[in-house]
Amino acid sequence: MECSSAGMDCRHPDPEYGPNRNPSYVQAVKLFLGEKSQKLCRIFVYECFYGGGVAYTITAAISMSRCRAIQKANCYHIEGHEAKCEYGDSFYILLFGAVQIVMSQIPDMHNMVWLSVLATIMSFFYSFIGFGLGFAQVIENGEIKGSISGAPAANLGDKFQALGDIVYAYPFSLLVLEIQNTLRSPPSENKTMKKASMTATSLATFFYFCCGCFGYAAFGNNTPGNILTGFGFYEPYWLIGLANACIVLHLIGGYQIYSQPVFSLFERWFEEQYPSSGYMNTSYKFKLPLLPPFRMNLCRLWYRTVYVVSTTTMAMMFPYFNQVLGVLGSFNFWPMCIYFPVEMYLVQKKISPWTTKWIMLKTFSLLGLLVSVAGLVGSVQGILRAKFG
């Protein structure tokens, strides 16, 4: 069983037909590395899920799940590029939180296929628009702006913060097993998940690379943190608005994908503590106009609402997009994407210490640690500077 982000052979003892399957990252760590590692892993996993919810809420605040960006695009289009088109964040943070309170009543991952598909389509759609606008701007400029060393920074910490932003782009390792656990066989879940992971990673890397490179080539050292919301582009305003509307839908789905594992953790704990509780197990059927009937559970309603309120509050306290992404990415990158997968792989494959492969993997892990530390230092410095001036 290989439980790294590149390998999804998570049935045991046979990777395809074994009767025991690990439905989560934490349980895979327990199987290979023991309970102490599991406890440490659980802290990182659920901190990452919670932090992902906060980050998505902050992103929504920057442009009201992009409605603020649409307003700004329309304002710049009508009033001119030098107009003071400023809109507050708090209202849009609260509005996004209200939407998530409703969406959080989706029972579990198995009922989120449609939302996940919609979010994925929207992410590729707005990425393609960003890539296309950047490419078109380079052609219009007739030159490639910027330099090979990147934008100048006031200090080394700002450069390190960029490392945190980059490593935040690939947090999917936490959800691989949860998603795989929703798949049906045949074909075996590990084969399906490997193909899906390879395809998704390749496409995401392509779009990230194109958006980042062409965005910088288009604006050079004046490139905004987010080219679709920082208004490097002003026209065509309707296309910018469409791209930002797509980001709204992507954020709504992404928030729920990050939140459902946390909801499941609480539900499992509650069921273990109170197996006969009618409060947890009783649902009430509701029917709203134009919508299919749905069931409401009072326990699920209150604790999921409290969770959404807490992420919304954190977003209002620290509404710093790039800095928060940098902290979250740096803090979780090494343990969740490198350390635990490498250690599980070493145990699974029974690789002896001080062999060539063992040394290479340990060196890789050490380099990942250095990247995480550098990114974390720069990002924390950025948050402190933004918060306290």
mmCIF file of C-alpha atoms in Angstrom:
data_model
loop_
_atom_site.group_PDB
_atom_site.id
_atom_site.type_symbol
_atom_site.label_atom_id
_atom_site.label_comp_id
_atom_site.label_asym_id
_atom_site.label_seq_id
_atom_site.Cartn_x
_atom_site.Cartn_y
_atom_site.Cartn_z
ATOM 1 C CA MET A 1 0.000 0.000 0.000
ATOM 2 C CA GLU A 2 1.474 3.307 -1.087
ATOM 3 C CA CYS A 3 -0.249 6.358 0.287
ATOM 4 C CA SER A 4 1.781 9.176 -1.136
ATOM 5 C CA SER A 5 0.089 11.718 -3.373
ATOM 6 C CA ALA A 6 1.491 9.834 -6.369
ATOM 7 C CA GLY A 7 0.314 6.414 -5.245
ATOM 8 C CA MET A 8 -3.178 5.471 -4.139
ATOM 9 C CA ASP A 9 -2.766 1.744 -3.388
ATOM 10 C CA CYS A 10 -4.664 2.098 -0.159
ATOM 11 C CA ARG A 11 -6.289 -1.246 0.328
ATOM 12 C CA HIS A 12 -4.598 -3.595 2.748
ATOM 13 C CA PRO A 13 -2.920 -6.012 2.496
ATOM 14 C CA ASP A 14 -3.520 -6.252 -1.270
ATOM 15 C CA PRO A 15 -3.535 -2.862 -3.092
ATOM 16 C CA GLU A 16 -6.465 -3.803 -5.326
ATOM 17 C CA TYR A 17 -8.530 -6.481 -3.609
ATOM 18 C CA GLY A 18 -7.614 -6.210 0.048
ATOM 19 C CA PRO A 19 -10.649 -6.224 2.382
ATOM 20 C CA ASN A 20 -9.359 -3.330 4.497
ATOM 21 C CA ARG A 21 -9.211 0.161 3.077
ATOM 22 C CA ASN A 22 -7.966 3.392 4.586
ATOM 23 C CA PRO A 23 -10.633 6.039 4.030
ATOM 24 C CA SER A 24 -8.464 8.922 5.206
ATOM 25 C CA TYR A 25 -4.902 10.221 5.304
ATOM 26 C CA VAL A 26 -4.803 9.988 9.102
ATOM 27 C CA GLN A 27 -5.715 6.304 9.149
ATOM 28 C CA ALA A 28 -3.060 5.535 6.545
ATOM 29 C CA VAL A 29 -0.440 7.204 8.758
ATOM 30 C CA LYS A 30 -1.600 5.148 11.747
ATOM 31 C CA LEU A 31 -1.266 1.903 9.823
ATOM 32 C CA PHE A 32 2.344 2.518 8.800
ATOM 33 C CA LEU A 33 3.802 4.899 11.377
ATOM 34 C CA GLY A 34 1.822 4.214 14.543
ATOM 35 C CA GLU A 35 -0.484 6.131 16.851
ATOM 36 C CA LYS A 36 1.997 8.847 17.867
ATOM 37 C CA SER A 37 2.516 9.832 14.247
ATOM 38 C CA GLN A 38 -1.232 9.630 13.720
ATOM 39 C CA LYS A 39 -1.876 12.148 16.501
ATOM 40 C CA LEU A 40 0.663 14.555 15.065
ATOM 41 C CA CYS A 41 -0.687 14.045 11.566
ATOM 42 C CA ARG A 42 -4.246 14.688 12.712
ATOM 43 C CA ILE A 43 -3.241 18.132 14.006
ATOM 44 C CA PHE A 44 -1.768 19.105 10.652
ATOM 45 C CA VAL A 45 -4.606 17.589 8.618
ATOM 46 C CA TYR A 46 -7.478 19.326 10.371
ATOM 47 C CA GLU A 47 -5.549 22.557 10.739
ATOM 48 C CA CYS A 48 -5.063 22.430 6.974
ATOM 49 C CA PHE A 49 -8.751 21.764 6.339
ATOM 50 C CA TYR A 50 -9.743 24.608 8.646
ATOM 51 C CA GLY A 51 -7.106 26.911 7.178
ATOM 52 C CA GLY A 52 -8.324 26.064 3.686
ATOM 53 C CA GLY A 53 -11.795 27.223 4.667
ATOM 54 C CA VAL A 54 -10.384 30.472 6.037
ATOM 55 C CA ALA A 55 -8.287 31.022 2.919
ATOM 56 C CA TYR A 56 -11.266 30.473 0.629
ATOM 57 C CA THR A 57 -13.305 32.917 2.675
ATOM 58 C CA ILE A 58 -10.531 35.520 2.471
ATOM 59 C CA THR A 59 -10.358 35.033 -1.281
ATOM 60 C CA ALA A 60 -14.092 35.572 -1.428
ATOM 61 C CA ALA A 61 -13.671 38.777 0.555
ATOM 62 C CA ILE A 62 -11.194 40.232 -1.914
ATOM 63 C CA SER A 63 -13.910 40.348 -4.508
ATOM 64 C CA MET A 64 -17.159 39.149 -2.978
ATOM 65 C CA SER A 65 -16.733 35.818 -4.107
ATOM 66 C CA ARG A 66 -15.812 38.007 -6.965
ATOM 67 C CA CYS A 67 -18.913 40.199 -6.987
ATOM 68 C CA ARG A 68 -16.773 43.040 -5.706
ATOM 69 C CA ALA A 69 -14.385 42.421 -8.592
ATOM 70 C CA ILE A 70 -17.305 42.554 -11.016
ATOM 71 C CA GLN A 71 -18.379 45.865 -9.475
ATOM 72 C CA LYS A 72 -14.853 47.225 -9.789
ATOM 73 C CA ALA A 73 -14.574 46.049 -13.386
ATOM 74 C CA ASN A 74 -17.821 47.804 -14.266
ATOM 75 C CA CYS A 75 -16.716 50.928 -12.370
ATOM 76 C CA TYR A 76 -13.365 51.091 -14.182
ATOM 77 C CA HIS A 77 -15.143 50.505 -17.482
ATOM 78 C CA ILE A 78 -17.557 53.380 -16.903
ATOM 79 C CA GLU A 79 -15.455 55.837 -14.865
ATOM 80 C CA GLY A 80 -12.008 55.140 -16.319
ATOM 81 C CA HIS A 81 -8.940 53.297 -15.074
ATOM 82 C CA GLU A 82 -7.903 56.087 -12.713
ATOM 83 C CA ALA A 83 -11.216 56.166 -10.843
ATOM 84 C CA LYS A 84 -11.315 55.342 -7.134
ATOM 85 C CA CYS A 85 -13.353 52.176 -7.307
ATOM 86 C CA GLU A 86 -13.117 50.867 -3.753
ATOM 87 C CA TYR A 87 -15.620 48.597 -2.015
ATOM 88 C CA GLY A 88 -15.589 47.230 1.519
ATOM 89 C CA ASP A 89 -14.831 43.596 2.356
ATOM 90 C CA SER A 90 -16.888 42.835 5.460
ATOM 91 C CA PHE A 91 -20.288 42.640 3.788
ATOM 92 C CA TYR A 92 -19.022 40.194 1.192
ATOM 93 C CA ILE A 93 -17.270 38.031 3.773
ATOM 94 C CA LEU A 94 -20.549 37.729 5.650
ATOM 95 C CA LEU A 95 -22.489 37.031 2.481
ATOM 96 C CA PHE A 96 -20.084 34.258 1.505
ATOM 97 C CA GLY A 97 -20.388 32.831 5.022
ATOM 98 C CA ALA A 98 -24.176 32.839 4.751
ATOM 99 C CA VAL A 99 -24.000 30.887 1.494
ATOM 100 C CA GLN A 100 -21.653 28.363 3.109
ATOM 101 C CA ILE A 101 -24.000 27.852 6.052
ATOM 102 C CA VAL A 102 -26.613 26.662 3.577
ATOM 103 C CA MET A 103 -24.168 24.604 1.492
ATOM 104 C CA SER A 104 -22.692 22.969 4.586
ATOM 105 C CA GLN A 105 -25.924 21.061 5.090
ATOM 106 C CA ILE A 106 -24.920 18.738 2.236
ATOM 107 C CA PRO A 107 -24.632 15.463 4.188
ATOM 108 C CA ASP A 108 -21.238 14.151 3.041
ATOM 109 C CA MET A 109 -18.713 13.711 0.231
ATOM 110 C CA HIS A 110 -20.904 11.156 -1.540
ATOM 111 C CA ASN A 111 -23.536 13.843 -2.128
ATOM 112 C CA MET A 112 -21.060 16.401 -3.461
ATOM 113 C CA VAL A 113 -20.205 14.932 -6.855
ATOM 114 C CA TRP A 114 -22.170 17.577 -8.751
ATOM 115 C CA LEU A 115 -20.632 20.409 -6.706
ATOM 116 C CA SER A 116 -17.114 19.039 -7.113
ATOM 117 C CA VAL A 117 -17.549 18.704 -10.886
ATOM 118 C CA LEU A 118 -18.948 22.234 -11.124
ATOM 119 C CA ALA A 119 -16.069 23.671 -9.063
ATOM 120 C CA THR A 120 -13.509 21.860 -11.226
ATOM 121 C CA ILE A 121 -15.031 23.115 -14.463
ATOM 122 C CA MET A 122 -15.131 26.668 -13.137
ATOM 123 C CA SER A 123 -11.484 26.533 -12.023
ATOM 124 C CA PHE A 124 -10.315 25.536 -15.491
ATOM 125 C CA PHE A 125 -12.590 28.120 -17.068
ATOM 126 C CA TYR A 126 -11.248 31.124 -15.148
ATOM 127 C CA SER A 127 -7.673 29.810 -15.408
ATOM 128 C CA PHE A 128 -8.035 29.624 -19.173
ATOM 129 C CA ILE A 129 -9.345 33.198 -19.232
ATOM 130 C CA GLY A 130 -6.411 34.396 -17.120
ATOM 131 C CA PHE A 131 -3.960 32.576 -19.355
ATOM 132 C CA GLY A 132 -5.595 33.972 -22.501
ATOM 133 C CA LEU A 133 -5.642 37.552 -21.209
ATOM 134 C CA GLY A 134 -2.008 37.359 -20.172
ATOM 135 C CA PHE A 135 -0.965 35.968 -23.538
ATOM 136 C CA ALA A 136 -2.971 38.624 -25.385
ATOM 137 C CA GLN A 137 -1.422 41.386 -23.249
ATOM 138 C CA VAL A 138 2.093 40.178 -24.077
ATOM 139 C CA ILE A 139 1.247 40.268 -27.785
ATOM 140 C CA GLU A 140 -0.209 43.759 -27.416
ATOM 141 C CA ASN A 141 2.840 44.996 -25.508
ATOM 142 C CA GLY A 142 5.180 43.605 -28.143
ATOM 143 C CA GLU A 143 7.666 42.680 -25.444
ATOM 144 C CA ILE A 144 8.152 40.416 -22.440
ATOM 145 C CA LYS A 145 8.256 42.446 -19.245
ATOM 146 C CA GLY A 146 9.941 41.506 -15.991
ATOM 147 C CA SER A 147 13.235 39.759 -15.416
ATOM 148 C CA ILE A 148 14.566 36.298 -14.728
ATOM 149 C CA SER A 149 15.149 37.244 -11.074
ATOM 150 C CA GLY A 150 11.522 38.229 -10.541
ATOM 151 C CA ALA A 151 10.019 41.353 -9.036
ATOM 152 C CA PRO A 152 12.341 43.266 -6.675
ATOM 153 C CA ALA A 153 11.490 42.964 -2.984
ATOM 154 C CA ALA A 154 12.233 45.242 -0.039
ATOM 155 C CA ASN A 155 13.737 42.307 1.861
ATOM 156 C CA LEU A 156 14.421 38.606 1.557
ATOM 157 C CA GLY A 157 11.284 37.775 3.544
ATOM 158 C CA ASP A 158 9.074 38.952 0.687
ATOM 159 C CA LYS A 159 10.852 36.555 -1.651
ATOM 160 C CA PHE A 160 10.405 33.719 0.826
ATOM 161 C CA GLN A 161 6.693 34.512 1.075
ATOM 162 C CA ALA A 162 6.394 33.659 -2.604
ATOM 163 C CA LEU A 163 7.584 30.125 -1.805
ATOM 164 C CA GLY A 164 4.646 29.715 0.550
ATOM 165 C CA ASP A 165 2.214 30.901 -2.112
ATOM 166 C CA ILE A 166 3.644 28.407 -4.596
ATOM 167 C CA VAL A 167 3.536 25.359 -2.323
ATOM 168 C CA TYR A 168 -0.087 26.171 -1.384
ATOM 169 C CA ALA A 169 -1.027 25.328 -4.969
ATOM 170 C CA TYR A 170 -0.843 21.566 -4.363
ATOM 171 C CA PRO A 171 -2.713 20.682 -1.152
ATOM 172 C CA PHE A 172 -4.634 17.789 -2.697
ATOM 173 C CA SER A 173 -2.665 15.033 -0.924
ATOM 174 C CA LEU A 174 -4.874 15.518 2.157
ATOM 175 C CA LEU A 175 -8.011 14.693 0.214
ATOM 176 C CA VAL A 176 -6.792 11.933 -2.085
ATOM 177 C CA LEU A 177 -7.871 9.084 0.184
ATOM 178 C CA GLU A 178 -11.148 10.749 1.197
ATOM 179 C CA ILE A 179 -12.046 11.175 -2.476
ATOM 180 C CA GLN A 180 -10.838 7.698 -3.383
ATOM 181 C CA ASN A 181 -13.048 6.297 -0.636
ATOM 182 C CA THR A 182 -16.104 7.553 -2.544
ATOM 183 C CA LEU A 183 -15.181 5.629 -5.717
ATOM 184 C CA ARG A 184 -16.749 2.360 -6.754
ATOM 185 C CA SER A 185 -15.055 -0.626 -8.329
ATOM 186 C CA PRO A 186 -14.434 -2.138 -10.824
ATOM 187 C CA PRO A 187 -12.058 -0.835 -12.013
ATOM 188 C CA SER A 188 -10.163 -0.829 -8.724
ATOM 189 C CA GLU A 189 -10.156 2.465 -6.864
ATOM 190 C CA ASN A 190 -6.365 2.770 -6.893
ATOM 191 C CA LYS A 191 -6.170 2.550 -10.696
ATOM 192 C CA THR A 192 -8.956 5.100 -11.163
ATOM 193 C CA MET A 193 -7.426 7.489 -8.626
ATOM 194 C CA LYS A 194 -3.935 7.267 -10.116
ATOM 195 C CA LYS A 195 -5.254 8.231 -13.544
ATOM 196 C CA ALA A 196 -7.366 11.027 -12.091
ATOM 197 C CA SER A 197 -4.470 12.345 -9.991
ATOM 198 C CA MET A 198 -2.035 12.334 -12.891
ATOM 199 C CA THR A 199 -4.500 14.086 -15.179
ATOM 200 C CA ALA A 200 -5.511 16.686 -12.595
ATOM 201 C CA THR A 201 -1.930 17.436 -11.548
ATOM 202 C CA SER A 202 -0.743 17.792 -15.138
ATOM 203 C CA LEU A 203 -3.588 20.103 -16.128
ATOM 204 C CA ALA A 204 -3.330 22.197 -12.957
ATOM 205 C CA THR A 205 0.429 22.582 -13.404
ATOM 206 C CA PHE A 206 -0.020 23.634 -17.017
ATOM 207 C CA PHE A 207 -2.551 26.339 -16.153
ATOM 208 C CA TYR A 208 -0.659 27.544 -13.066
ATOM 209 C CA PHE A 209 2.525 27.801 -15.099
ATOM 210 C CA CYS A 210 0.857 29.612 -17.988
ATOM 211 C CA CYS A 211 -1.092 32.039 -15.802
ATOM 212 C CA GLY A 212 1.922 32.835 -13.640
ATOM 213 C CA CYS A 213 4.435 33.207 -16.455
ATOM 214 C CA PHE A 214 2.245 35.110 -18.891
ATOM 215 C CA GLY A 215 0.839 37.298 -16.115
ATOM 216 C CA TYR A 216 4.358 38.332 -15.132
ATOM 217 C CA ALA A 217 5.416 38.679 -18.772
ATOM 218 C CA ALA A 218 2.441 40.981 -19.347
ATOM 219 C CA PHE A 219 2.910 43.313 -16.348
ATOM 220 C CA GLY A 220 6.445 42.717 -15.124
ATOM 221 C CA ASN A 221 7.176 44.104 -11.670
ATOM 222 C CA ASN A 222 3.682 45.668 -11.504
ATOM 223 C CA THR A 223 1.924 42.303 -11.643
ATOM 224 C CA PRO A 224 -0.867 42.225 -9.024
ATOM 225 C CA GLY A 225 -1.108 39.348 -6.557
ATOM 226 C CA ASN A 226 -4.150 38.054 -8.434
ATOM 227 C CA ILE A 227 -4.351 39.151 -12.056
ATOM 228 C CA LEU A 228 -8.115 38.668 -12.208
ATOM 229 C CA THR A 229 -8.924 40.622 -9.050
ATOM 230 C CA GLY A 230 -5.932 42.940 -8.758
ATOM 231 C CA PHE A 231 -6.931 44.619 -12.020
ATOM 232 C CA GLY A 232 -3.923 44.295 -14.142
ATOM 233 C CA PHE A 233 -6.616 43.747 -16.768
ATOM 234 C CA TYR A 234 -9.467 46.196 -17.244
ATOM 235 C CA GLU A 235 -10.923 45.193 -20.591
ATOM 236 C CA PRO A 236 -12.935 43.434 -21.852
ATOM 237 C CA TYR A 237 -14.777 44.114 -18.631
ATOM 238 C CA TRP A 238 -17.511 41.551 -19.337
ATOM 239 C CA LEU A 239 -14.910 38.780 -19.663
ATOM 240 C CA ILE A 240 -13.265 39.809 -16.390
ATOM 241 C CA GLY A 241 -16.688 39.719 -14.775
ATOM 242 C CA LEU A 242 -17.372 36.267 -16.210
ATOM 243 C CA ALA A 243 -14.040 34.950 -14.941
ATOM 244 C CA ASN A 244 -14.718 36.296 -11.457
ATOM 245 C CA ALA A 245 -18.207 34.797 -11.441
ATOM 246 C CA CYS A 246 -16.593 31.435 -12.225
ATOM 247 C CA ILE A 247 -14.236 31.896 -9.277
ATOM 248 C CA VAL A 248 -17.266 32.405 -7.030
ATOM 249 C CA LEU A 249 -18.644 29.002 -7.963
ATOM 250 C CA HIS A 250 -15.226 27.415 -7.619
ATOM 251 C CA LEU A 251 -14.785 28.851 -4.108
ATOM 252 C CA ILE A 252 -18.202 27.672 -2.961
ATOM 253 C CA GLY A 253 -17.413 24.108 -4.006
ATOM 254 C CA GLY A 254 -13.802 24.227 -2.795
ATOM 255 C CA TYR A 255 -14.824 25.406 0.669
ATOM 256 C CA GLN A 256 -17.174 22.468 1.049
ATOM 257 C CA ILE A 257 -14.615 19.927 -0.156
ATOM 258 C CA TYR A 258 -12.230 21.167 2.548
ATOM 259 C CA SER A 259 -14.934 21.282 5.202
ATOM 260 C CA GLN A 260 -16.637 17.922 4.750
ATOM 261 C CA PRO A 261 -13.777 15.885 6.311
ATOM 262 C CA VAL A 262 -13.976 18.090 9.420
ATOM 263 C CA PHE A 263 -17.729 17.587 9.577
ATOM 264 C CA SER A 264 -17.259 13.841 9.245
ATOM 265 C CA LEU A 265 -14.729 13.823 12.100
ATOM 266 C CA PHE A 266 -17.223 15.445 14.459
ATOM 267 C CA GLU A 267 -20.046 13.142 13.381
ATOM 268 C CA ARG A 268 -17.930 10.014 13.939
ATOM 269 C CA TRP A 269 -16.938 11.259 17.394
ATOM 270 C CA PHE A 270 -20.533 12.085 18.306
ATOM 271 C CA GLU A 271 -21.766 8.686 17.145
ATOM 272 C CA GLU A 272 -19.077 6.911 19.185
ATOM 273 C CA GLN A 273 -19.895 8.909 22.309
ATOM 274 C CA TYR A 274 -23.686 8.808 21.966
ATOM 275 C CA PRO A 275 -24.598 5.799 19.795
ATOM 276 C CA SER A 276 -28.275 5.882 20.797
ATOM 277 C CA SER A 277 -28.804 9.618 20.495
ATOM 278 C CA GLY A 278 -31.971 10.515 18.632
ATOM 279 C CA TYR A 279 -30.746 14.105 18.429
ATOM 280 C CA MET A 280 -27.932 13.035 16.125
ATOM 281 C CA ASN A 281 -29.846 10.475 14.105
ATOM 282 C CA THR A 282 -33.240 12.139 13.655
ATOM 283 C CA SER A 283 -33.801 14.153 10.476
ATOM 284 C CA TYR A 284 -36.713 16.327 9.426
ATOM 285 C CA LYS A 285 -37.952 16.576 5.868
ATOM 286 C CA PHE A 286 -38.374 20.020 4.267
ATOM 287 C CA LYS A 287 -39.667 21.083 0.896
ATOM 288 C CA LEU A 288 -38.969 24.543 -0.530
ATOM 289 C CA PRO A 289 -40.514 25.934 -3.725
ATOM 290 C CA LEU A 290 -38.709 24.905 -6.938
ATOM 291 C CA LEU A 291 -36.295 22.690 -4.994
ATOM 292 C CA PRO A 292 -36.311 18.947 -4.333
ATOM 293 C CA PRO A 293 -37.152 17.860 -0.773
ATOM 294 C CA PHE A 294 -34.256 17.596 1.648
ATOM 295 C CA ARG A 295 -33.666 16.380 5.196
ATOM 296 C CA MET A 296 -32.432 18.605 8.013
ATOM 297 C CA ASN A 297 -30.610 17.293 11.082
ATOM 298 C CA LEU A 298 -30.595 19.687 14.056
ATOM 299 C CA CYS A 299 -27.209 18.544 15.343
ATOM 300 C CA ARG A 300 -25.668 18.956 11.914
ATOM 301 C CA LEU A 301 -27.288 22.365 11.574
ATOM 302 C CA TRP A 302 -25.794 23.898 14.710
ATOM 303 C CA TYR A 303 -22.253 22.537 14.658
ATOM 304 C CA ARG A 304 -21.716 23.133 10.952
ATOM 305 C CA THR A 305 -23.073 26.644 11.335
ATOM 306 C CA VAL A 306 -20.668 27.321 14.211
ATOM 307 C CA TYR A 307 -17.786 26.033 12.082
ATOM 308 C CA VAL A 308 -18.636 28.331 9.164
ATOM 309 C CA VAL A 309 -19.055 31.291 11.512
ATOM 310 C CA SER A 310 -15.601 30.634 12.974
ATOM 311 C CA THR A 311 -13.867 30.556 9.572
ATOM 312 C CA THR A 312 -15.722 33.705 8.565
ATOM 313 C CA THR A 313 -14.588 35.463 11.747
ATOM 314 C CA MET A 314 -10.953 34.447 11.171
ATOM 315 C CA ALA A 315 -11.143 35.764 7.611
ATOM 316 C CA MET A 316 -12.380 39.114 8.869
ATOM 317 C CA MET A 317 -9.534 39.294 11.395
ATOM 318 C CA PHE A 318 -6.780 38.476 8.854
ATOM 319 C CA PRO A 319 -7.960 39.489 5.375
ATOM 320 C CA TYR A 320 -4.503 39.224 3.802
ATOM 321 C CA PHE A 321 -4.723 37.011 0.732
ATOM 322 C CA ASN A 322 -1.134 36.302 -0.301
ATOM 323 C CA GLN A 323 0.300 36.305 3.215
ATOM 324 C CA VAL A 324 -2.283 33.874 4.625
ATOM 325 C CA LEU A 325 -1.899 31.545 1.659
ATOM 326 C CA GLY A 326 1.853 31.641 2.201
ATOM 327 C CA VAL A 327 1.546 30.719 5.890
ATOM 328 C CA LEU A 328 -0.885 27.873 5.237
ATOM 329 C CA GLY A 329 1.100 26.539 2.306
ATOM 330 C CA SER A 330 4.451 26.661 4.113
ATOM 331 C CA PHE A 331 3.164 25.236 7.387
ATOM 332 C CA ASN A 332 1.551 22.196 5.796
ATOM 333 C CA PHE A 333 3.698 21.528 2.750
ATOM 334 C CA TRP A 334 6.560 19.607 4.330
ATOM 335 C CA PRO A 335 4.706 17.392 6.854
ATOM 336 C CA MET A 336 1.682 16.580 4.702
ATOM 337 C CA CYS A 337 3.094 16.470 1.177
ATOM 338 C CA ILE A 338 6.628 15.210 1.850
ATOM 339 C CA TYR A 339 7.453 13.906 5.334
ATOM 340 C CA PHE A 340 4.553 11.545 6.040
ATOM 341 C CA PRO A 341 4.321 10.202 2.442
ATOM 342 C CA VAL A 342 8.078 9.565 2.347
ATOM 343 C CA GLU A 343 8.080 7.833 5.739
ATOM 344 C CA MET A 344 5.100 5.660 4.785
ATOM 345 C CA TYR A 345 6.785 4.727 1.533
ATOM 346 C CA LEU A 346 9.988 3.734 3.336
ATOM 347 C CA VAL A 347 8.041 1.468 5.679
ATOM 348 C CA GLN A 348 5.862 0.015 2.938
ATOM 349 C CA LYS A 349 8.756 -0.822 0.651
ATOM 350 C CA LYS A 350 10.970 -1.893 3.587
ATOM 351 C CA ILE A 351 13.846 0.290 2.393
ATOM 352 C CA SER A 352 16.905 -0.198 4.580
ATOM 353 C CA PRO A 353 18.643 2.825 6.161
ATOM 354 C CA TRP A 354 21.648 4.318 4.397
ATOM 355 C CA THR A 355 20.926 2.664 1.076
ATOM 356 C CA THR A 356 21.051 4.900 -2.004
ATOM 357 C CA LYS A 357 17.264 5.160 -2.247
ATOM 358 C CA TRP A 358 16.935 5.878 1.482
ATOM 359 C CA ILE A 359 19.507 8.697 1.290
ATOM 360 C CA MET A 360 17.836 10.220 -1.777
ATOM 361 C CA LEU A 361 14.405 10.220 -0.139
ATOM 362 C CA LYS A 362 15.733 11.661 3.116
ATOM 363 C CA THR A 363 17.578 14.382 1.198
ATOM 364 C CA PHE A 364 14.393 15.192 -0.686
ATOM 365 C CA SER A 365 12.534 15.453 2.624
ATOM 366 C CA LEU A 366 15.199 17.762 4.070
ATOM 367 C CA LEU A 367 15.038 20.072 1.054
ATOM 368 C CA GLY A 368 11.269 20.222 1.430
ATOM 369 C CA LEU A 369 11.682 21.180 5.081
ATOM 370 C CA LEU A 370 14.016 24.041 4.167
ATOM 371 C CA VAL A 371 11.516 25.343 1.588
ATOM 372 C CA SER A 372 8.709 25.209 4.147
ATOM 373 C CA VAL A 373 10.713 27.020 6.829
ATOM 374 C CA ALA A 374 11.782 29.774 4.434
ATOM 375 C CA GLY A 375 8.248 30.264 3.147
ATOM 376 C CA LEU A 376 6.774 30.282 6.667
ATOM 377 C CA VAL A 377 9.224 32.900 7.935
ATOM 378 C CA GLY A 378 8.550 35.197 4.979
ATOM 379 C CA SER A 379 4.773 34.782 5.176
ATOM 380 C CA VAL A 380 4.537 35.367 8.938
ATOM 381 C CA GLN A 381 6.642 38.487 8.473
ATOM 382 C CA GLY A 382 4.225 39.615 5.759
ATOM 383 C CA ILE A 383 1.177 39.120 7.984
ATOM 384 C CA LEU A 384 2.768 41.018 10.876
ATOM 385 C CA ARG A 385 3.706 43.875 8.575
ATOM 386 C CA ALA A 386 0.205 43.988 7.071
ATOM 387 C CA LYS A 387 -1.518 43.763 10.472
ATOM 388 C CA PHE A 388 0.633 46.149 12.466
ATOM 389 C CA GLY A 389 2.281 48.232 9.749
#
